[in-house]
């Protein structure tokens, strides 16, 4: 009897895909302690098949998180193909927040455990960061996103949005807060101009009958100079911040 090797490989790929899909579903519903037997039952395969593809629970966790990142990469690529740069960027971030809020426990465990090799996860993280950076830079070039943001800034803010959404029982209310937070990434030219963080920065105000000039950056009162040009900043730190902002703009 002739063995069809190609057919065997196709069956193996299908079984692995079933196990992975069942693991994503079971862990989202029951948490990380779900038995591998339950995952095998949902996948419609034997326990031996699960262990053949994923010899340990950690290997299965890595595969689940890698699949999650690949799903996000696919979302980013779809957004880039269908939408204008700014809409693609914000649509991608919303997808990241919504999908990750359902699988945050997996992310925490996998990223926190440094005791086992994670080549698949490392490669998936690289693909995710590349898509994020491409979408961010395209939106910045289009003038829809602040020019001083880095991919690292966006990741940190997105993690906070995931926590916000996870903590709210009312998902619609949580998404409202997420959108309000993400709006802070928009360029000042793409939204209605907001008042300065501190009212009166860089202006001369009257206090107890005396004129007081404030720092253009932080709003602190400046010491009056008897000679030379009036000061604009309270010190070197604010001067450097202002310079960086001008260069970024």
PDB file of C-alpha atoms in Angstrom, residues 1 14 19 21 29 33 56 68 98 104 110 122 134 146 163 171 193-194 198 203 215 231 248:
ATOM      1  CA  UNK A   1       0.000   0.000   0.000  1.00  0.00           C
ATOM      2  CA  UNK A  14      -5.229  20.890   9.452  1.00  0.00           C
ATOM      3  CA  UNK A  19      -5.802  22.618  17.933  1.00  0.00           C
ATOM      4  CA  UNK A  21      -8.081  27.606  17.071  1.00  0.00           C
ATOM      5  CA  UNK A  29     -13.313  31.474  27.839  1.00  0.00           C
ATOM      6  CA  UNK A  33      -5.469  26.690  33.308  1.00  0.00           C
ATOM      7  CA  UNK A  56       4.338  21.564  26.379  1.00  0.00           C
ATOM      8  CA  UNK A  68      -2.670  36.671  17.881  1.00  0.00           C
ATOM      9  CA  UNK A  98     -10.236  45.163  20.994  1.00  0.00           C
ATOM     10  CA  UNK A 104      -4.402  39.963  27.622  1.00  0.00           C
ATOM     11  CA  UNK A 110       4.211  34.758  27.452  1.00  0.00           C
ATOM     12  CA  UNK A 122      10.217  36.893  18.335  1.00  0.00           C
ATOM     13  CA  UNK A 134       4.757  51.695   8.634  1.00  0.00           C
ATOM     14  CA  UNK A 146       1.655  63.980  15.887  1.00  0.00           C
ATOM     15  CA  UNK A 163      -6.186  47.749  30.372  1.00  0.00           C
ATOM     16  CA  UNK A 171     -17.694  47.524  26.682  1.00  0.00           C
ATOM     17  CA  UNK A 193      -7.210  73.563  18.317  1.00  0.00           C
ATOM     18  CA  UNK A 194      -7.145  73.005  22.058  1.00  0.00           C
ATOM     19  CA  UNK A 198      -1.255  75.808  31.154  1.00  0.00           C
ATOM     20  CA  UNK A 203       2.360  85.778  28.500  1.00  0.00           C
ATOM     21  CA  UNK A 215       7.821  80.544  30.949  1.00  0.00           C
ATOM     22  CA  UNK A 231      13.670  85.707  29.234  1.00  0.00           C
ATOM     23  CA  UNK A 248       9.547  67.939  15.465  1.00  0.00           C
TER      24      UNK A 248
END
